[in-house]
Short mmCIF file of C-alpha atoms and ligand atoms in Angstrom, two decimals:
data_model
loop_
_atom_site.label_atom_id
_atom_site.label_comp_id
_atom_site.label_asym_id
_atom_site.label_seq_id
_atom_site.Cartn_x
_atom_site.Cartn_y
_atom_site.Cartn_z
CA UNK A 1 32.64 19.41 18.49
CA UNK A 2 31.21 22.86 18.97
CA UNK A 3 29.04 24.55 16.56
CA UNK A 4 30.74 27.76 15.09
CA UNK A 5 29.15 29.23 12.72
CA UNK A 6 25.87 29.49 10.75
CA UNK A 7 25.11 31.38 7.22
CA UNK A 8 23.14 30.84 4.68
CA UNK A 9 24.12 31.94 0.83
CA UNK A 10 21.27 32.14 -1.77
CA UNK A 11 22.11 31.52 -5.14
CA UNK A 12 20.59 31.93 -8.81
CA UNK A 13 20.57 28.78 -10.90
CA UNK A 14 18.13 27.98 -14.55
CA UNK A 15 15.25 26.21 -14.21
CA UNK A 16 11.87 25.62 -16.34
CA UNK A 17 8.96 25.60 -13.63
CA UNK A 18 6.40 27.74 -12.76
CA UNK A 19 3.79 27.54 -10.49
CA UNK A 20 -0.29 28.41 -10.93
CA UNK A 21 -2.04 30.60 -8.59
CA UNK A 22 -2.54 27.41 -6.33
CA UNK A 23 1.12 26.61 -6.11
CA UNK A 24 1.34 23.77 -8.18
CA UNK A 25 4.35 23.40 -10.25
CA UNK A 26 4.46 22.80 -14.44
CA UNK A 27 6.53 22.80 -16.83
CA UNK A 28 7.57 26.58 -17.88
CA UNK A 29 10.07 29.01 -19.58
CA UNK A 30 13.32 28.83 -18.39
CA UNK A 31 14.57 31.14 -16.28
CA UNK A 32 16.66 31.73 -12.97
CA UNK A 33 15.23 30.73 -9.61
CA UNK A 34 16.37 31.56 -6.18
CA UNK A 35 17.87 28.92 -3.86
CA UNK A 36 18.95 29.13 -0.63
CA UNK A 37 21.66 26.77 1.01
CA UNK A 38 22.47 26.36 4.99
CA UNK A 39 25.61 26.03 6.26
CA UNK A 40 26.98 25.19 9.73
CA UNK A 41 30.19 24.81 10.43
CA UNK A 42 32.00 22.60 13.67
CA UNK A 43 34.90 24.21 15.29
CA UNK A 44 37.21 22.27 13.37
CA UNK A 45 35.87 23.64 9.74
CA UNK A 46 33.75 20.79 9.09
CA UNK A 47 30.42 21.92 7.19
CA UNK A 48 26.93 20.38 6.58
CA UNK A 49 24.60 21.68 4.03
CA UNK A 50 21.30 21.91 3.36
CA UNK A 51 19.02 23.18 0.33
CA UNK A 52 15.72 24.63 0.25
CA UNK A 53 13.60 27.95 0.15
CA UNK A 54 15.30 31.49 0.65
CA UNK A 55 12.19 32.44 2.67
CA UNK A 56 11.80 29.54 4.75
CA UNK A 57 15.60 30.15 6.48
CA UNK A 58 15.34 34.25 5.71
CA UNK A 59 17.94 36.21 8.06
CA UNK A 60 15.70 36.87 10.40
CA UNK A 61 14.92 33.18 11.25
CA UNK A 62 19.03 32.48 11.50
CA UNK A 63 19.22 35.61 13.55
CA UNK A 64 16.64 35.16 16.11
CA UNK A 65 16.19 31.70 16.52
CA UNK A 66 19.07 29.50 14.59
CA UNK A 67 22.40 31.29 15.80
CA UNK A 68 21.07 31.82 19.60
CA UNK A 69 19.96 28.41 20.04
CA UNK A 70 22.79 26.31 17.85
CA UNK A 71 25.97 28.29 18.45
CA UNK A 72 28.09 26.61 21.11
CA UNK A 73 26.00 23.22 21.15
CA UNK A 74 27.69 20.23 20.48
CA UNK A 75 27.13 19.52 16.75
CA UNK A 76 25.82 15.23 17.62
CA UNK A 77 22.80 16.76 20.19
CA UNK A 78 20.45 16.83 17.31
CA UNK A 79 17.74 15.79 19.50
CA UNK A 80 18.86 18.46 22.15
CA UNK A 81 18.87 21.00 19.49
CA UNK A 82 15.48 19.97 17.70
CA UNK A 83 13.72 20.53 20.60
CA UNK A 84 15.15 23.73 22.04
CA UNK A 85 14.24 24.75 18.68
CA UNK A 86 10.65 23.43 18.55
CA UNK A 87 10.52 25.07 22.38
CA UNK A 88 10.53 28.26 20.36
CA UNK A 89 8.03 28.25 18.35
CA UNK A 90 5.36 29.15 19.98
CA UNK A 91 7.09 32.36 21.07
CA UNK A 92 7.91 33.13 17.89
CA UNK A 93 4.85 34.43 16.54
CA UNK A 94 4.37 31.58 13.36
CA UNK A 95 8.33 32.74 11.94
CA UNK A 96 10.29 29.51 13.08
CA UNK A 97 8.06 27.01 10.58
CA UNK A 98 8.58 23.06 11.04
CA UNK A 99 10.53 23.76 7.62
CA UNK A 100 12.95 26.00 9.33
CA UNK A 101 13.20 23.65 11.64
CA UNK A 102 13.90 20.42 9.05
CA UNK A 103 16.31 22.60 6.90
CA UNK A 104 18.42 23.00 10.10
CA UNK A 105 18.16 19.88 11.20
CA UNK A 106 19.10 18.17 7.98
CA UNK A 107 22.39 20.71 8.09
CA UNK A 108 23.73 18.58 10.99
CA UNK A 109 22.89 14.97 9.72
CA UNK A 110 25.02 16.12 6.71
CA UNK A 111 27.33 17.69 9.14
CA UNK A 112 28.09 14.57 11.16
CA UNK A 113 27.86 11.86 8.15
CA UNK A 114 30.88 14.09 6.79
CA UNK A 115 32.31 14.13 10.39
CA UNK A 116 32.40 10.21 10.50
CA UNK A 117 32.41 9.47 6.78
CA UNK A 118 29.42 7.72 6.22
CA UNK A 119 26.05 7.89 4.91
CA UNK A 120 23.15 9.53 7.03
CA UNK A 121 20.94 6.33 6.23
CA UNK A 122 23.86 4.06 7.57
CA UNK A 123 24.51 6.65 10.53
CA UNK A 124 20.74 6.04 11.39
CA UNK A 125 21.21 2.62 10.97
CA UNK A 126 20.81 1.12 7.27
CA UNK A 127 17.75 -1.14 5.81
CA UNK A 128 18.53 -1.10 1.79
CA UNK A 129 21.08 0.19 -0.70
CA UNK A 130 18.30 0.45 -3.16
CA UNK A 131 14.16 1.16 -2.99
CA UNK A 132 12.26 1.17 -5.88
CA UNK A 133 10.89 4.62 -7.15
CA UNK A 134 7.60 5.51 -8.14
CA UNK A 135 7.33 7.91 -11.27
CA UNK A 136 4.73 11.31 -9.35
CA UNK A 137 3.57 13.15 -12.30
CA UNK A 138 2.96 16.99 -12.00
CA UNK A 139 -0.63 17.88 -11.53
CA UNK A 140 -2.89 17.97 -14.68
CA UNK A 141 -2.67 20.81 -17.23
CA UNK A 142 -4.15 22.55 -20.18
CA UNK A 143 -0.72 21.70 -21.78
CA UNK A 144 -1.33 20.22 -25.52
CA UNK A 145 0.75 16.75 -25.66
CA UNK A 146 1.66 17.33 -21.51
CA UNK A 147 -1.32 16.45 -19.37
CA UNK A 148 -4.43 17.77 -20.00
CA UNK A 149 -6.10 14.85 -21.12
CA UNK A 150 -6.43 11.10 -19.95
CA UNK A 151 -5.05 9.78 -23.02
CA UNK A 152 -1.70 11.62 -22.67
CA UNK A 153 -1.50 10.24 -18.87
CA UNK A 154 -1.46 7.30 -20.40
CA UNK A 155 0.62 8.00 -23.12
CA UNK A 156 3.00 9.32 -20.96
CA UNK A 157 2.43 6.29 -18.41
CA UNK A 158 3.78 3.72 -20.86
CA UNK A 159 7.36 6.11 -21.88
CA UNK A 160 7.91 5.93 -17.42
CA UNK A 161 7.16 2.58 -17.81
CA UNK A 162 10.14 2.27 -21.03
CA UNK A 163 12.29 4.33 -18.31
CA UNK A 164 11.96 1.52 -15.91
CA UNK A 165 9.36 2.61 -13.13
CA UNK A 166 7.53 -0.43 -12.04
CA UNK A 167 4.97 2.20 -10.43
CA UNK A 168 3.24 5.61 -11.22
CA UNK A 169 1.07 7.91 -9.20
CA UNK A 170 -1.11 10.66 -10.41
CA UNK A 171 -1.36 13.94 -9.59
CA UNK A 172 -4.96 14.79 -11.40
CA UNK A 173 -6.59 17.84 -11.91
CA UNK A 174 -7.08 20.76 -9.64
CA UNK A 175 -8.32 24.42 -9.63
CA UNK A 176 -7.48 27.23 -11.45
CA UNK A 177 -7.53 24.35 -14.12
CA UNK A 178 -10.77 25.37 -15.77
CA UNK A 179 -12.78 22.13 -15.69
CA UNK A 180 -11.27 21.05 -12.22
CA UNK A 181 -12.05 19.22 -9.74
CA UNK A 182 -14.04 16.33 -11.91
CA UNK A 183 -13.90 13.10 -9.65
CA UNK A 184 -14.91 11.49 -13.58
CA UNK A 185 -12.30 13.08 -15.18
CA UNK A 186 -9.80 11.91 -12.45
CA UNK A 187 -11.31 8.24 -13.06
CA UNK A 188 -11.16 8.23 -16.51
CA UNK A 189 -7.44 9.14 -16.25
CA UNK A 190 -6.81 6.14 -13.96
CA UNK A 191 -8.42 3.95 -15.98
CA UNK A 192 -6.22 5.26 -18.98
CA UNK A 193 -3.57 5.09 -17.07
CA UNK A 194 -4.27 1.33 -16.07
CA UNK A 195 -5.33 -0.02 -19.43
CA UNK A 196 -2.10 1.63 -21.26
CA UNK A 197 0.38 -0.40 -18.64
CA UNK A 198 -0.96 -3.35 -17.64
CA UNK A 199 -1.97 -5.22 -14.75
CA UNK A 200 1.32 -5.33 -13.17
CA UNK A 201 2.22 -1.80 -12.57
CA UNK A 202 1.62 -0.36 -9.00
CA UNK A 203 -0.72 2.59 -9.58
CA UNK A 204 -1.61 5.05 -7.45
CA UNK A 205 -3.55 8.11 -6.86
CA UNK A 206 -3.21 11.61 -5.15
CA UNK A 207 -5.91 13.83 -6.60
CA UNK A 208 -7.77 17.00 -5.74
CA UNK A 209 -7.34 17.55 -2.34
CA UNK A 210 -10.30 19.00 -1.28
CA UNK A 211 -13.26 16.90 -2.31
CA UNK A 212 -16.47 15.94 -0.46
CA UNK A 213 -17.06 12.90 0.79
CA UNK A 214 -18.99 11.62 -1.73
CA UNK A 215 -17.06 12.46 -4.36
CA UNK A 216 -13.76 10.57 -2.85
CA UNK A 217 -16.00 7.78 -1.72
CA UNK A 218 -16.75 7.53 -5.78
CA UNK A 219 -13.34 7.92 -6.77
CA UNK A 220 -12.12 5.11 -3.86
CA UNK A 221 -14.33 2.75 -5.19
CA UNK A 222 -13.80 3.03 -8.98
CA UNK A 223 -9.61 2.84 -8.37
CA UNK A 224 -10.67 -0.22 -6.25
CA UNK A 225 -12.27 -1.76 -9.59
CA UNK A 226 -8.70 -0.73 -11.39
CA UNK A 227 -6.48 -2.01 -8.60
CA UNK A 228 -4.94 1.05 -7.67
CA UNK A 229 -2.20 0.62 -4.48
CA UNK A 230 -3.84 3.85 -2.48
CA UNK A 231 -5.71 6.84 -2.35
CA UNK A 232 -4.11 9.60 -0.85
CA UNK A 233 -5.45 13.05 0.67
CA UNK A 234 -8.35 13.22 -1.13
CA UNK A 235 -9.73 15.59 1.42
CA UNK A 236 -8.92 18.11 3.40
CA UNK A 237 -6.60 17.18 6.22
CA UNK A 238 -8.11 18.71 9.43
CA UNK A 239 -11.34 16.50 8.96
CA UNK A 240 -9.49 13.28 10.54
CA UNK A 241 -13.79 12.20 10.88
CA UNK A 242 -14.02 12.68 7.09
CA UNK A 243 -11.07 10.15 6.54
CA UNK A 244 -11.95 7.65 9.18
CA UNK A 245 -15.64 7.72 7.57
CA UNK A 246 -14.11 7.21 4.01
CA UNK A 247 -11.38 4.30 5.37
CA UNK A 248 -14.53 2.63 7.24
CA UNK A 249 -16.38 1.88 3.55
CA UNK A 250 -13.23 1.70 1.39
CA UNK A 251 -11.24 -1.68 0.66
CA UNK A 252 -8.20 0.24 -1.27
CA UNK A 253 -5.87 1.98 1.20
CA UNK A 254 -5.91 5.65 2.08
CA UNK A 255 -2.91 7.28 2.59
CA UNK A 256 -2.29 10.24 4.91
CA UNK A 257 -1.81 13.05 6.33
CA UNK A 258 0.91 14.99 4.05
CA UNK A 259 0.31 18.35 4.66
CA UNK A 260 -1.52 18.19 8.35
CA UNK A 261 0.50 20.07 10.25
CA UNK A 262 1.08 18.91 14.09
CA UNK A 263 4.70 16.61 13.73
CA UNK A 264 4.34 12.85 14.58
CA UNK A 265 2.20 14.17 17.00
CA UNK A 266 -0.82 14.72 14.63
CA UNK A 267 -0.13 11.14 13.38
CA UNK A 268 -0.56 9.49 15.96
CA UNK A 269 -3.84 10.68 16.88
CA UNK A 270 -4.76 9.70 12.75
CA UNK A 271 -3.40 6.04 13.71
CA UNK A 272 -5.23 5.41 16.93
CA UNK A 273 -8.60 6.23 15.71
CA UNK A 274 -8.17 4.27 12.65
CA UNK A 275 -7.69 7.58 10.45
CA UNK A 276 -6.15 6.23 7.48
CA UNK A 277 -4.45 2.65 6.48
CA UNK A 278 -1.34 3.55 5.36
CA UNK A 279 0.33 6.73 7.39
CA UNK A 280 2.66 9.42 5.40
CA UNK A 281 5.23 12.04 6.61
CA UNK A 282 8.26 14.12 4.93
CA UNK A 283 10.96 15.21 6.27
CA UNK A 284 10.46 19.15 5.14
CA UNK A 285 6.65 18.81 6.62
CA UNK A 286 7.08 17.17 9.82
CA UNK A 287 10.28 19.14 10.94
CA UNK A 288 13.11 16.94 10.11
CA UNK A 289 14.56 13.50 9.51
CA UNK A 290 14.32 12.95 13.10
CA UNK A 291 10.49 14.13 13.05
CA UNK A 292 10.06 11.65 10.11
CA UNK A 293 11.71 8.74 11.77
CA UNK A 294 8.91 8.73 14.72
CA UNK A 295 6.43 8.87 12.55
CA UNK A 296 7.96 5.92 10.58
CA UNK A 297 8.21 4.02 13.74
CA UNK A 298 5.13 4.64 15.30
CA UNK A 299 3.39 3.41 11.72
CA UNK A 300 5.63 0.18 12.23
CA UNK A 301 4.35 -0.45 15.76
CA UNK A 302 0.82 -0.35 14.91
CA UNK A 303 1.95 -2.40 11.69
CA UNK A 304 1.30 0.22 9.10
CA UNK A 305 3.46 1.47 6.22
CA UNK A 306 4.97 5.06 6.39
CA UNK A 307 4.88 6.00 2.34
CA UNK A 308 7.35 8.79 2.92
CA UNK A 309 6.77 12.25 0.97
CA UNK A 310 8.49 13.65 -1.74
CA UNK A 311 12.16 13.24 -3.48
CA UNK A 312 15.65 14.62 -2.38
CA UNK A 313 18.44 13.72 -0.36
CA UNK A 314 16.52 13.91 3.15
CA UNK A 315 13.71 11.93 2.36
CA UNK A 316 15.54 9.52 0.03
CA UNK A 317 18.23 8.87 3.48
CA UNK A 318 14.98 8.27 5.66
CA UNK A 319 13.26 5.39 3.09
CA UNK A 320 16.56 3.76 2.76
CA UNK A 321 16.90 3.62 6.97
CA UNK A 322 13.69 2.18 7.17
CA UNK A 323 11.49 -0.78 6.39
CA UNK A 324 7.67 -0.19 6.64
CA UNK A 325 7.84 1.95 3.11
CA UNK A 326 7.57 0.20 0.11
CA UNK A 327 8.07 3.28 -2.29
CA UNK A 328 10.05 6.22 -3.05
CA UNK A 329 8.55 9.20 -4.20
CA UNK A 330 10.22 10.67 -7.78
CA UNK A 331 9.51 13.62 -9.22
CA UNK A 332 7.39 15.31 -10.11
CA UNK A 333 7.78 14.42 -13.73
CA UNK A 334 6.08 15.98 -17.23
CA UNK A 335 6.12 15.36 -20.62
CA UNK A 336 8.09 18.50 -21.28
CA UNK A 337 10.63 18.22 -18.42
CA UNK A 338 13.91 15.58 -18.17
CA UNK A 339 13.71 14.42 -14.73
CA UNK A 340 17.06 12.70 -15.36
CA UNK A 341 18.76 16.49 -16.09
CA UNK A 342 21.45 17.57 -13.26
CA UNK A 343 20.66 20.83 -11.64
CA UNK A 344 23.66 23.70 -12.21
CA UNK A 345 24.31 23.93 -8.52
CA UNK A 346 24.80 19.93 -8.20
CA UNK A 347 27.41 17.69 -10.33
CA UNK A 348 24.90 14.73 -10.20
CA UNK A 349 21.65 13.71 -9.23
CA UNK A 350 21.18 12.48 -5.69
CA UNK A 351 18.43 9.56 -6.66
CA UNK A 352 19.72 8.00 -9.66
CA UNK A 353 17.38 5.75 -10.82
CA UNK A 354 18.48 2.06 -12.66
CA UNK A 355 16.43 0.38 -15.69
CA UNK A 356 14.77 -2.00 -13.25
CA UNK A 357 13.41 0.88 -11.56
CA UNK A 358 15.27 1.18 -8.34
CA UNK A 359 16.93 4.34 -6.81
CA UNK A 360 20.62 3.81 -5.36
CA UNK A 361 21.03 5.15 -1.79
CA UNK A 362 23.74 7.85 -2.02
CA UNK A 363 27.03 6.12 -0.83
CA UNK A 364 28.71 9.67 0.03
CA UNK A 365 29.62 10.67 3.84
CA UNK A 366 26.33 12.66 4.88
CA UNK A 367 23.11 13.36 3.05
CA UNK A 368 24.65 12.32 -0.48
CA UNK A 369 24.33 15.47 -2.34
CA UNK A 370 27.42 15.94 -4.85
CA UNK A 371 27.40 19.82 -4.64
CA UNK A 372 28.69 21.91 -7.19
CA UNK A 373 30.50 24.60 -5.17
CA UNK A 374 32.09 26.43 -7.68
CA UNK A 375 28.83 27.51 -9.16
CA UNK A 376 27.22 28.10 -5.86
CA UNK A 377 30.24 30.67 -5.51
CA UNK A 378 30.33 32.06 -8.82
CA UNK A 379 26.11 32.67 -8.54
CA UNK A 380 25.67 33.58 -4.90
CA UNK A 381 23.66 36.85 -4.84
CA UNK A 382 23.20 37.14 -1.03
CA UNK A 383 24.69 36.31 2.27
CA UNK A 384 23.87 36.29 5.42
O1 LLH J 1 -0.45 19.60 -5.13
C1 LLH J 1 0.64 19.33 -5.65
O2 LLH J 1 1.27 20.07 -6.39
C2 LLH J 1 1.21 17.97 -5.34
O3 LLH J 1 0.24 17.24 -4.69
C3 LLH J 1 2.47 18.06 -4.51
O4 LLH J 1 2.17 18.68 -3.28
C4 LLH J 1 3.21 16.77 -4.27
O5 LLH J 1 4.36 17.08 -3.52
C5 LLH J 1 2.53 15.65 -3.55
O6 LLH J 1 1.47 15.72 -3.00
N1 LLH J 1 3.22 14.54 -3.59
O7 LLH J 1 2.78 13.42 -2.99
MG1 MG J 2 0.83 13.85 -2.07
#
């Protein structure tokens, strides 16, 4: 039950995003992107897998910190390993990232669901076998007929809403967008957005990310007025007095922290001073499904929701292991993009999604992911 072996092989594969000069992702040309995937092999050949960023598990980070720490552990002490791993951190000079640390993390879930043959979310112990999704649109463009006006949110609000989602959140407007940020513009979108589907469609917001006080106290109250679900990170993260000040005056929930850093540690302190109403986490920004698991607990203990952040097989296996989430997050969709299109390096999506609206939890051993290894072989333009 050793670990062996770790490597990592990056891989080409087509895709039509690009990002704008604040790293928010449209729709774009196609053209081949770089993926990295993590392997780590038991010493009886058994491998887990995990996907994400080249950069984020470069050589250097398996090198230094990955190989010395996992090699020879046994491949179950995930919490063992975590920690030896978050030990090094701070000597590491800001190159072993909480993302390093989920990506390796995740690699051994997969490892031991394939070990015993089951599911991660039943190896954690299993709440549902479905969740309903929520359709997370891209951020606002200057895209004619994509989203660069409130009357195509709501235009495409009502084709999610053919698709099946029985809830939609909005990414809005943000910088280098030229008119952006307009708390009025977001507002009017909303209230597109609610008009075009009804009363009976959770709605939800997740704006600019960086406005003033005022401004998101505006924006709160006017989604309170159009029944939106929540209001998340309207502000910047590090002011947890700028949140408690605008969850003190505001009836409709406010959702946070994504992108604080500090692990379930940072959460905590958001939940005992009465931060936010409704507490959030993913699994690549805390450090791991284990990371995102405390946070989900400590958010049930005080009686709060954990809305966990963002799709894929590790966040989709920690919403289906847990109850205090009523959502998960898919996307990010556009107009101009099929959501429902398989990736080349996959032979089917991990979060189907039915007509009522509900994602399936993946019923393969591990974190579900049906990987296309032949193409990962035949397109693999680095190893290490
Ligand atoms: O800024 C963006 O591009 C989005 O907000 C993105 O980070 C998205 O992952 C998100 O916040 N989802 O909730
Ligand atoms: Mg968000």
């Amino acid at each position: 039950m050793k670990i062996e072996k770790i490597s990592v092989d990056v891989f080409t594969y087509p895709a039509r995003l690009s990002r704008d000069t604040a790293g928010h992702a449209h729709p774009g040309p196609e053209k081949l992107v770089k993926l990295a995937m993590l392997r780590i092999r038991d010493e009886d050949g058994t491998e887990g897998y995990a996907f994400g960023p080249q950069e984020v598990i470069r050589s250097h980070v398996i090198e230094s910190f990955a190989r010395k720490v996992l090699i020879g552990q046994n491949v179950f002490d995930r919490e063992k390993i975590w920690h030896d791993l978050a030990h090094w951190q701070r000597g590491s000079a800001g190159q072993l990232t909480d993302r390093a640390l989920a990506l390796i993390e995740q690699a051994l879930w997969d490892l031991a669901g394939r070990k015993l043959g089951l599911p991660v979310h039943k190896l954690i112990g299993g709440f549902r076998d479905k969740v309903p999704a929520y359709g997370s649109t891209m951020c606002g463009d200057d895209l004619r007929g994509g989203l660069s006006t409130p009357d195509e949110y709501a235009r495409f609000a009502e084709k999610l809403v053919s698709r099946g989602y029985k809830a939609i959140k909005l990414h809005t407007w943000m910088p280098p967008i030229s008119f952006a940020p307009d708390a009025k513009m977001d507002v009017k979108a909303c209230a597109a957005v609610r008009e075009a589907v009804g009363p009976d469609i959770a709605l939800m917001l997740d704006g600019y990310h960086w406005y003033s006080r005022t401004d998101a106290l505006y924006i709160g109250r006017e989604l309170e007025k159009l029944d939106f679900a929540w209001f998340e990170e309207p502000m910047e993260e590090e002011s947890a007095e700028s949140y408690a000040w605008l969850a003190a005056q505001l009836d409709i929930p406010v959702l946070g922290p994504e992108s604080l850093p500090g692990k379930f540690l940072s959460r905590a302190s958001w939940v005992k001073n009465n931060v936010c109403d409704i507490l959030r986490a993913g699994v690549a920004g805390v450090g791991g499904i284990g990371a995102c698991l405390k946070v989900a607990h400590l958010a049930e203990s005080f009686g709060m929701n954990c809305e966990v952040h963002g799709n894929g097989a590790a966040n989709l296996n920690v919403v289906g292991a847990i109850k205090n989430c009523d959502w998960y997050e898919r996307g990010l969709l556009h107009p101009f993009l099929d959501y429902e299109e398989v990736p080349a390096y996959l032979n089917s999506l991990v979060d189907p999604m039915d007509s009522e609206g509900f994602v399936h939890l993946p019923t393969r051993p591990g974190l579900g992911e049906d990987i296309n290894f032949a193409y990962i072989e035949a397109n693999t333009v680095e190893r290490y």
